[in-house]
CSV table of C-alpha atoms in Angstrom, one decimal:
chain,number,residue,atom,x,y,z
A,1,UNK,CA,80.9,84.4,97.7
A,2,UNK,CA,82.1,87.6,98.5
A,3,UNK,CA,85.7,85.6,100.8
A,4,UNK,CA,86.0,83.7,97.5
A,5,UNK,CA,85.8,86.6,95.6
A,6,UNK,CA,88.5,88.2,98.4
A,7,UNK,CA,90.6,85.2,98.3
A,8,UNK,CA,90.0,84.6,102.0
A,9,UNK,CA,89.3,81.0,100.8
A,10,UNK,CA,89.3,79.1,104.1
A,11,UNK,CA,86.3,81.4,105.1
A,12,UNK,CA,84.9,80.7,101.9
A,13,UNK,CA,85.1,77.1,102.4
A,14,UNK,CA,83.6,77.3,106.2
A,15,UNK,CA,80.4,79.2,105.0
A,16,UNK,CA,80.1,77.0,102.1
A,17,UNK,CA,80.2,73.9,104.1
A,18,UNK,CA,77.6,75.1,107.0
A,19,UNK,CA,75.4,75.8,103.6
A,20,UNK,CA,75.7,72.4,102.5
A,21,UNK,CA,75.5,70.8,105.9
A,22,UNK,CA,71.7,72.5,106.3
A,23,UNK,CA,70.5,71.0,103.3
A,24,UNK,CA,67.2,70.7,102.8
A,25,UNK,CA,64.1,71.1,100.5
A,26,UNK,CA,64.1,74.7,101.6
A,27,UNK,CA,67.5,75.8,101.3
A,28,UNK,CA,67.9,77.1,97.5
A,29,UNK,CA,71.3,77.8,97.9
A,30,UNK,CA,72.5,74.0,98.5
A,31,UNK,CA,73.1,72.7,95.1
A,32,UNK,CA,74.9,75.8,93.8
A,33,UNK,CA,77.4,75.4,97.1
A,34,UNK,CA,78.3,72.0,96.4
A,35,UNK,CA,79.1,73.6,92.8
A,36,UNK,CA,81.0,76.9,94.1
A,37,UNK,CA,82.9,75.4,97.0
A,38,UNK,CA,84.7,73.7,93.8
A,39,UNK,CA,86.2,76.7,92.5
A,40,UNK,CA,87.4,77.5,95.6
A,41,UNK,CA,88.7,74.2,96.5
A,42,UNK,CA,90.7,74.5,93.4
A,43,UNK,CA,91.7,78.1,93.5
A,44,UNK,CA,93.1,77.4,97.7
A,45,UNK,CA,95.4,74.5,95.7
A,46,UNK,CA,96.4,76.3,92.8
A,47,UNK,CA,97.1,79.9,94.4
A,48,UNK,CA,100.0,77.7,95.9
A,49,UNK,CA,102.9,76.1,94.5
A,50,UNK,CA,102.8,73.9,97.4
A,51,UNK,CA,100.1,71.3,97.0
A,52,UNK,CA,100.4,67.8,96.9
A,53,UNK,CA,98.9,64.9,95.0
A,54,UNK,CA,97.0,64.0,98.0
A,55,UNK,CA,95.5,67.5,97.8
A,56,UNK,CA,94.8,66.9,93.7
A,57,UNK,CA,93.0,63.5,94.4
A,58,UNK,CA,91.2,64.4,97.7
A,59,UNK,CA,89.8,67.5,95.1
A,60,UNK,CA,89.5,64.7,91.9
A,61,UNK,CA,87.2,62.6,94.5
A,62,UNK,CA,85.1,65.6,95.1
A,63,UNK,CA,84.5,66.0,91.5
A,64,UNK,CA,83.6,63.3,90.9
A,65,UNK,CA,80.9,63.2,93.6
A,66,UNK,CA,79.5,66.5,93.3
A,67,UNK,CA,78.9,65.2,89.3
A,68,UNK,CA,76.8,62.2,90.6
A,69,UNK,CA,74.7,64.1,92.5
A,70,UNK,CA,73.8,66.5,89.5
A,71,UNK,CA,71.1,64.7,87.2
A,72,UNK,CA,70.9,67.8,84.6
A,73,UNK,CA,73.5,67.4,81.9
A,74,UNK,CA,73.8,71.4,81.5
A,75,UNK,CA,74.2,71.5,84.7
A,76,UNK,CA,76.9,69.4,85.0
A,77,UNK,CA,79.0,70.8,82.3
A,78,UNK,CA,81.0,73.4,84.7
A,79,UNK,CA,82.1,70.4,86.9
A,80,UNK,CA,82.7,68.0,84.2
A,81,UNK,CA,85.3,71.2,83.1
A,82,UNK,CA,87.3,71.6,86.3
A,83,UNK,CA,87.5,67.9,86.7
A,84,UNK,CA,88.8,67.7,82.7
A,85,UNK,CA,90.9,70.7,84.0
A,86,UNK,CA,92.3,68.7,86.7
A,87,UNK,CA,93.2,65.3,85.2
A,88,UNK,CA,95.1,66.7,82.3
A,89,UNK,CA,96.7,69.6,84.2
A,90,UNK,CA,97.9,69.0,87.1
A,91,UNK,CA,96.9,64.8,87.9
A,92,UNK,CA,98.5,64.5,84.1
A,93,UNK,CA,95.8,61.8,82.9
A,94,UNK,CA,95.7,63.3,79.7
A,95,UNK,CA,93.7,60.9,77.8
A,96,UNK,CA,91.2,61.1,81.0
A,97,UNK,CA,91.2,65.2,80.0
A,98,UNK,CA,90.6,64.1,76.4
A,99,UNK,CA,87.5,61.7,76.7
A,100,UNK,CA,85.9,64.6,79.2
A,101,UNK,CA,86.7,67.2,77.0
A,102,UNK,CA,85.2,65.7,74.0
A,103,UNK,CA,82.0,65.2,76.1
A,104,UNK,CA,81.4,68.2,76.6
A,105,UNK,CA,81.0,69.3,73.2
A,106,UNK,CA,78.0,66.9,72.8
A,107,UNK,CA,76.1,68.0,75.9
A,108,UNK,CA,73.2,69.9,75.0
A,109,UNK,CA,72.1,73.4,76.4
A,110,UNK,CA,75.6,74.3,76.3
A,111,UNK,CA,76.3,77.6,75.3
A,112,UNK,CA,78.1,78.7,71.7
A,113,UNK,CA,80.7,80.4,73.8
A,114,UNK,CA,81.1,77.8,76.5
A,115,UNK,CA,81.3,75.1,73.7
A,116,UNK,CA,84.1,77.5,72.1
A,117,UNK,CA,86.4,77.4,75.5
A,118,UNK,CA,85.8,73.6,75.7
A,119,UNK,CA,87.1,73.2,72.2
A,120,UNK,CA,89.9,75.3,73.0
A,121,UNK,CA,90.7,73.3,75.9
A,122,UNK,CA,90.6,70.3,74.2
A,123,UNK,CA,93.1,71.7,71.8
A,124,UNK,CA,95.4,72.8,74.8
A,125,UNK,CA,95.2,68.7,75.8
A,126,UNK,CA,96.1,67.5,72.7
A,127,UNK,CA,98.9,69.9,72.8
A,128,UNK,CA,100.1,68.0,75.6
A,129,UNK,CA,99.8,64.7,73.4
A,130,UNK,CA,101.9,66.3,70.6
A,131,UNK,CA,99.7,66.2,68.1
A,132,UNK,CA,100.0,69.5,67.4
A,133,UNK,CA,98.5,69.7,63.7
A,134,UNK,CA,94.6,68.3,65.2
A,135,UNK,CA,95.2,71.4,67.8
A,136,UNK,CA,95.4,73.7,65.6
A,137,UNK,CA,92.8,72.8,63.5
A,138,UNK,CA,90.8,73.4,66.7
A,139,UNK,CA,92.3,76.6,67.4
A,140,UNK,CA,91.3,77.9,63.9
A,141,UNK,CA,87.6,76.7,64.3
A,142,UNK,CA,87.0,78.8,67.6
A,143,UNK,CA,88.9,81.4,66.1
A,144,UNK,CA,86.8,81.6,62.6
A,145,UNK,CA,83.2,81.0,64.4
A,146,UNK,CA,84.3,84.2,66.8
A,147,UNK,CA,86.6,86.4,64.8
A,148,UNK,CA,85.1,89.1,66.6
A,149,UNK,CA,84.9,87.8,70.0
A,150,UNK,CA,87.6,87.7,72.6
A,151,UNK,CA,87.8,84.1,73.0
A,152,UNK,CA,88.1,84.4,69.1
A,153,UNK,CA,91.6,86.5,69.5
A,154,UNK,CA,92.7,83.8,72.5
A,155,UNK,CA,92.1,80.8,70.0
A,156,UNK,CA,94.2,83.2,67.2
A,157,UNK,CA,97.1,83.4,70.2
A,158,UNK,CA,97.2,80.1,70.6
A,159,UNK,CA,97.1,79.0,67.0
A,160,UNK,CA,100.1,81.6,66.8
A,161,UNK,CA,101.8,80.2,69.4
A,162,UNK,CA,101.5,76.4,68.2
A,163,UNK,CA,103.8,77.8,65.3
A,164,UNK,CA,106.4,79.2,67.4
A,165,UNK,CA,106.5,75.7,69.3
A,166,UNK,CA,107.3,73.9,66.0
A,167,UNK,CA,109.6,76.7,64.7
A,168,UNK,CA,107.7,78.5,61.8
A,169,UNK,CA,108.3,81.8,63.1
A,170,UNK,CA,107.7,83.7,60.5
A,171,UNK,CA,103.9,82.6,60.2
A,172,UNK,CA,103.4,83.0,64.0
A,173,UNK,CA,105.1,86.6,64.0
A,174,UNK,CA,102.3,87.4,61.0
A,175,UNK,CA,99.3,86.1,63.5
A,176,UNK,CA,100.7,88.2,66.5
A,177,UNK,CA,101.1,91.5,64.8
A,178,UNK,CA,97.3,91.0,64.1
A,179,UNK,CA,96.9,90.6,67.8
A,180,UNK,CA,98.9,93.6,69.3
A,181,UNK,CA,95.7,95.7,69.3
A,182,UNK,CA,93.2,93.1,70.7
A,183,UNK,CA,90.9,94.4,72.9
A,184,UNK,CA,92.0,92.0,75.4
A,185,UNK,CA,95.0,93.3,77.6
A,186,UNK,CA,96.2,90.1,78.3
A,187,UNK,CA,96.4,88.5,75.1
A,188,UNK,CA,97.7,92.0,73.5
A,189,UNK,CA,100.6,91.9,76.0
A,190,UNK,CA,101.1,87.8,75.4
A,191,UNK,CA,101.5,88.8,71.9
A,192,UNK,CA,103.8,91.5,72.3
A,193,UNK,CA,105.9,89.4,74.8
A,194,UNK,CA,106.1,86.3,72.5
A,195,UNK,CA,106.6,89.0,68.9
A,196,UNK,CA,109.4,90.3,70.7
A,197,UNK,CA,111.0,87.4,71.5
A,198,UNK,CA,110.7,85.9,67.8
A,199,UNK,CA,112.1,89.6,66.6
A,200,UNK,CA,114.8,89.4,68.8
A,201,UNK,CA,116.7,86.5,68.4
A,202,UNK,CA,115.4,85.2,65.2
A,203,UNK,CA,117.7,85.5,62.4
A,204,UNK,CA,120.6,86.2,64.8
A,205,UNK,CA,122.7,83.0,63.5
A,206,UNK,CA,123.6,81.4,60.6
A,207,UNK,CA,121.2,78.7,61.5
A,208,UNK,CA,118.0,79.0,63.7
A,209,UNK,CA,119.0,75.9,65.7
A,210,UNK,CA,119.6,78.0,68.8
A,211,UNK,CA,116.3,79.5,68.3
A,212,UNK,CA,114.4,76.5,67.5
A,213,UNK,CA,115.5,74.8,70.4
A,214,UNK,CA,114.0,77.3,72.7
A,215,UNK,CA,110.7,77.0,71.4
A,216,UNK,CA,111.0,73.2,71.6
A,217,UNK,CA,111.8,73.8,75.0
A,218,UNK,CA,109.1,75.9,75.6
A,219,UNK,CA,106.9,73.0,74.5
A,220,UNK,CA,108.2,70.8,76.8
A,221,UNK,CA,107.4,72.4,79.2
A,222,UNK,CA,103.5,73.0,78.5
A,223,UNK,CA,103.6,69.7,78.2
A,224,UNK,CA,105.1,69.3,81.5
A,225,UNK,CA,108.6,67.1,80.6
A,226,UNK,CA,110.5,69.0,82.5
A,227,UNK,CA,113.6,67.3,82.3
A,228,UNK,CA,113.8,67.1,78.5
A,229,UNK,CA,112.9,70.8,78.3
A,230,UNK,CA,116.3,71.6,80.8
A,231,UNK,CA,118.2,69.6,78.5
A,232,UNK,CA,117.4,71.7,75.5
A,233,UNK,CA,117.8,74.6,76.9
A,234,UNK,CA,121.7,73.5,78.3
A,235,UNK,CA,122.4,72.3,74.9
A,236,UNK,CA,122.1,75.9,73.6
A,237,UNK,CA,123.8,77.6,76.5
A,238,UNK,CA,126.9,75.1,75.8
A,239,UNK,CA,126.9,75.8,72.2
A,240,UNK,CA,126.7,79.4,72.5
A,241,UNK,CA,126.8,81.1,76.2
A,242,UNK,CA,126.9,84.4,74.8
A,243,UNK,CA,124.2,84.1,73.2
A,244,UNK,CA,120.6,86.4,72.8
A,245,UNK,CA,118.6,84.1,74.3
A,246,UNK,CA,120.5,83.5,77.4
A,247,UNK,CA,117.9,85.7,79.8
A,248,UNK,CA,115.1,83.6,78.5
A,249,UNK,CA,116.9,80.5,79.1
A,250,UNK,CA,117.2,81.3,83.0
A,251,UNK,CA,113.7,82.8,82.4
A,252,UNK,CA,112.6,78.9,81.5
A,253,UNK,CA,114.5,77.5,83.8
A,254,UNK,CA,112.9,79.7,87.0
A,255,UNK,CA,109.7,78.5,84.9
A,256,UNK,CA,110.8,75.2,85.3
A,257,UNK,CA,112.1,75.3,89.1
A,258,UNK,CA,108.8,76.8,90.0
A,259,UNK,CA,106.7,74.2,88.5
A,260,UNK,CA,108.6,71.5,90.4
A,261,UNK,CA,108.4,73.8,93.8
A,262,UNK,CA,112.0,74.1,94.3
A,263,UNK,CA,111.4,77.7,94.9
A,264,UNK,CA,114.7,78.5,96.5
A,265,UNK,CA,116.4,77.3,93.0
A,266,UNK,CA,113.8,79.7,91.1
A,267,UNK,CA,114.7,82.7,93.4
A,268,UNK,CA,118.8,82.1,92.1
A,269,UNK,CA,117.6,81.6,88.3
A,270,UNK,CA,115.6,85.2,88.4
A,271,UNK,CA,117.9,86.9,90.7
A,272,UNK,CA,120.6,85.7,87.7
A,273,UNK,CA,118.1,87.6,85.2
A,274,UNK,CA,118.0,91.0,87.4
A,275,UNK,CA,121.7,91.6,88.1
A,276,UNK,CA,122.9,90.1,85.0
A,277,UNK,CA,120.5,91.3,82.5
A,278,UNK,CA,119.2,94.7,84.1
A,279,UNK,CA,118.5,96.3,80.9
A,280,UNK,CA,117.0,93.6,79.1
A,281,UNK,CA,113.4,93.2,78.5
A,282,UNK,CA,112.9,90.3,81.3
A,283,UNK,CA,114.4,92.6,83.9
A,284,UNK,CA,111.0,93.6,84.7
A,285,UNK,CA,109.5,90.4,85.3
A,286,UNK,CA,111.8,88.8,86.8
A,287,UNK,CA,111.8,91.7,89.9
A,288,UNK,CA,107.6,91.3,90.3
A,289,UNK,CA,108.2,86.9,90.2
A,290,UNK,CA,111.0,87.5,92.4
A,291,UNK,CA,108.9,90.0,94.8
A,292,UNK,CA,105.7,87.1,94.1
A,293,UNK,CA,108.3,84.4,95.3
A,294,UNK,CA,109.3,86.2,98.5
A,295,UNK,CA,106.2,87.1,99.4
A,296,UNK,CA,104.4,84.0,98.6
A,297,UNK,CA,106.6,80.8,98.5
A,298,UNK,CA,109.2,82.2,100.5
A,299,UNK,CA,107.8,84.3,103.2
A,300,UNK,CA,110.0,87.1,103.4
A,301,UNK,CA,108.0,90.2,103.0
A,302,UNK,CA,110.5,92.4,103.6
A,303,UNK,CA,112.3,91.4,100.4
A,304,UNK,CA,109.0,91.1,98.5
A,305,UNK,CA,108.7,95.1,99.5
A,306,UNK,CA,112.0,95.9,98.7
A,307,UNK,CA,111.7,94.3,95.1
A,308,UNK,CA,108.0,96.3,94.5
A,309,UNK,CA,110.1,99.2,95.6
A,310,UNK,CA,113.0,98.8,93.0
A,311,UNK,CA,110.5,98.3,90.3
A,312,UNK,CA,108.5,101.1,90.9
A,313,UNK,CA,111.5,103.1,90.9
A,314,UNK,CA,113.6,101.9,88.4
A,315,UNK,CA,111.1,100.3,85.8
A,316,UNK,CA,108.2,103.1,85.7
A,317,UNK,CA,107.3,101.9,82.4
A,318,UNK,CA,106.9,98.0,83.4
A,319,UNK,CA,103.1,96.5,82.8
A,320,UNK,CA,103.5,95.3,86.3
A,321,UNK,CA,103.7,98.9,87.8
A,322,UNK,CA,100.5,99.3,88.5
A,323,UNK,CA,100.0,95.8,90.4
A,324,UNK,CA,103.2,96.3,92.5
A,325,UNK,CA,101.9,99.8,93.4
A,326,UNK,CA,99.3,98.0,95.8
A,327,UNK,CA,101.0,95.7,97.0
A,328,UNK,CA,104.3,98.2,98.0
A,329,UNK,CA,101.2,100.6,99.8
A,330,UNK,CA,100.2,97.4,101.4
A,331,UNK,CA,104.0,96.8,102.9
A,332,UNK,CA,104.5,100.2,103.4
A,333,UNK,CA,101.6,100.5,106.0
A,334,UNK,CA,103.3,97.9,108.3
A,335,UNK,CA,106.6,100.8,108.4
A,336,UNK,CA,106.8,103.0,111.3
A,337,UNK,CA,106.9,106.9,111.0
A,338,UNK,CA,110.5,106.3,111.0
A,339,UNK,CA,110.8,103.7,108.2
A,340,UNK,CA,108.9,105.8,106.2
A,341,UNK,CA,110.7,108.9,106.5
A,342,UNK,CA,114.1,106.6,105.5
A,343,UNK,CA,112.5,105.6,102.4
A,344,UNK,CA,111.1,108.6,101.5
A,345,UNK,CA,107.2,107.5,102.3
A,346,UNK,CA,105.1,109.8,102.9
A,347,UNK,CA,102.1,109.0,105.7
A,348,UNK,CA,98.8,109.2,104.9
A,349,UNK,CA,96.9,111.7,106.9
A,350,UNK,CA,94.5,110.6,109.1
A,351,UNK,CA,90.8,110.8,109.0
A,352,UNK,CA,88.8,111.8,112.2
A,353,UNK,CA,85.9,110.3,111.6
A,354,UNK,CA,83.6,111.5,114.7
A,355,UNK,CA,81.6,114.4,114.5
């Protein structure tokens, strides 16, 4: 638990294994392996853009026996999840997702809470089936039985969201103001992000086409047609390539690239976004992606230290300060005295620690 909970998930994996492997009617922790070496499974494939489908159905089959071997229905509920999370996510059998999710709302001992997510869920799949109007019927449920709760604000996001997507953005700008001062940092700062896109270009034509476009595009690809999504997002930049929008076009299409692993096309689309749009409010994000990129997909972490340099320095105000803080220290203790004293780095003093 503790490599999980480091990310060290190969070690994770080992321990859990030698766990199972011992089983016997002594060993109390057997069962709840079988269950946890699931969530790392899954976290090992999806902390990388690089799996395959081999790696999505070698983790499907493991589901899928793990579930057999767990006669209580309570129990079983986490693992019927990740498996519903699997097939309509990432395997794509979305009416697989649907049936699952749909179980899970009758299985008893469930928690009120628990039940909440799985409705939400369900709403994100039948997102992915375009019918958008039974989603957000959903959404509004979870959102009215917790109005106080977080999941409550997440259910209000994406209710707000869903009318972005099919262009009423008036009503969606109303729902995020409301959200702004959630108690959750990450949906505040979703909200935020999405209110000022909608403020920003909205209204900045004659017609919204341009505008309505993008969010369809932005639909597409939560629902994963990529292809269709590019095409929307071209037609606007050839109707109008001066347009607002045009850093959240090669935003989307980095989005886009990413999700398809052609990583080195991503890297162009953002690095587009950083010298072309420095003072624009994707600037920022586009530097940490980049610096996530290199240091992840692409291996380069000298250019993943040198991007967490440049937006320390020149976006102190950036949400992602804090995050790239760590990881620059992290670089910055691989530089020798001299490196550091180029940069302007100051060493830490050392600690003697015998007495």
């Amino acid at each position: 638990k503790l490599c999980a909970s480091n990310k060290q998930y190969d070690l994770a994996i080992e321990a859990y294994e030698k766990v199972i492997k011992n089983e016997n009617e002594f060993n109390f922790f057997s069962i709840a392996s079988k269950q946890e070496i699931l969530d790392v499974l899954r976290n090992k494939i999806f902390s990388n853009a690089s799996y395959t489908t081999s790696d999505l159905m070698n983790l499907k089959s493991r589901y899928l026996k793990t579930i057999a071997g767990v006669p209580n229905i309570s129990d079983r509920a986490p693992l019927v999840e990740g498996l519903a999370y699997l097939e309509g996510f990432y395997i794509h059998n979305i009416d697989t997702a649907e049936i699952l999710y749909r179980d899970l709302l009758t299985y008893p001992g469930v928690s009120v809470k628990d039940k909440a997510l799985h409705k939400i869920s369900l709403a994100d799949v039948l997102m992915l089936k375009n019918e958008v109007w039974d989603a957000s019927l959903l959404y509004m449920q979870v959102e009215k039985q917790l109005k106080e709760d977080v999941i409550g604000s997440m259910a209000k996001f994406k209710n707000a969201k869903l009318y972005y997507y099919t262009g009423d953005f008036e009503w969606s700008q109303n729902q995020l103001d409301g959200l702004k001062a959630s108690t959750s940092k990450l949906i505040s700062n979703d909200a935020i992000d999405l209110s000022l896109l909608i403020t920003d270009n909205y209204n900045m034509d004659t017609t919204l086409i341009n505008m309505q476009q993008f969010a369809q595009a932005d639909l597409l690809i939560f629902q994963n047609r990529l292809a269709e999504a590019n095409v929307k997002l071209d037609s606007i930049t050839n109707r109008t390539p001066d347009h607002s929008l045009a850093d959240e076009i090669l935003y989307k299409k980095y989005e886009i690239a990413y999700k398809k692993q052609e990583f080195n096309q991503a890297k162009i689309f953002l690095e587009k976004i950083i010298y072309s749009f420095p003072d624009d409010i994707l600037a920022d994000n586009a530097i940490y992606k980049l610096a996530e990129l290199e240091e992840n997909q692409l291996k380069n972490s000298m250019a993943a230290f040198k991007l967490y340099e440049k937006l320390l320095f020149d976006y102190p105000g950036s949400l992602f300060v804090v995050e790239a803080r760590k990881r620059y220290r992290k670089y910055a203790e691989t530089l020798t005295p001299a490196e550091k004293f180029e940069r302007g780095i100051k060493s830490e003093p050392k600690i003697d620690t015998e007495f």
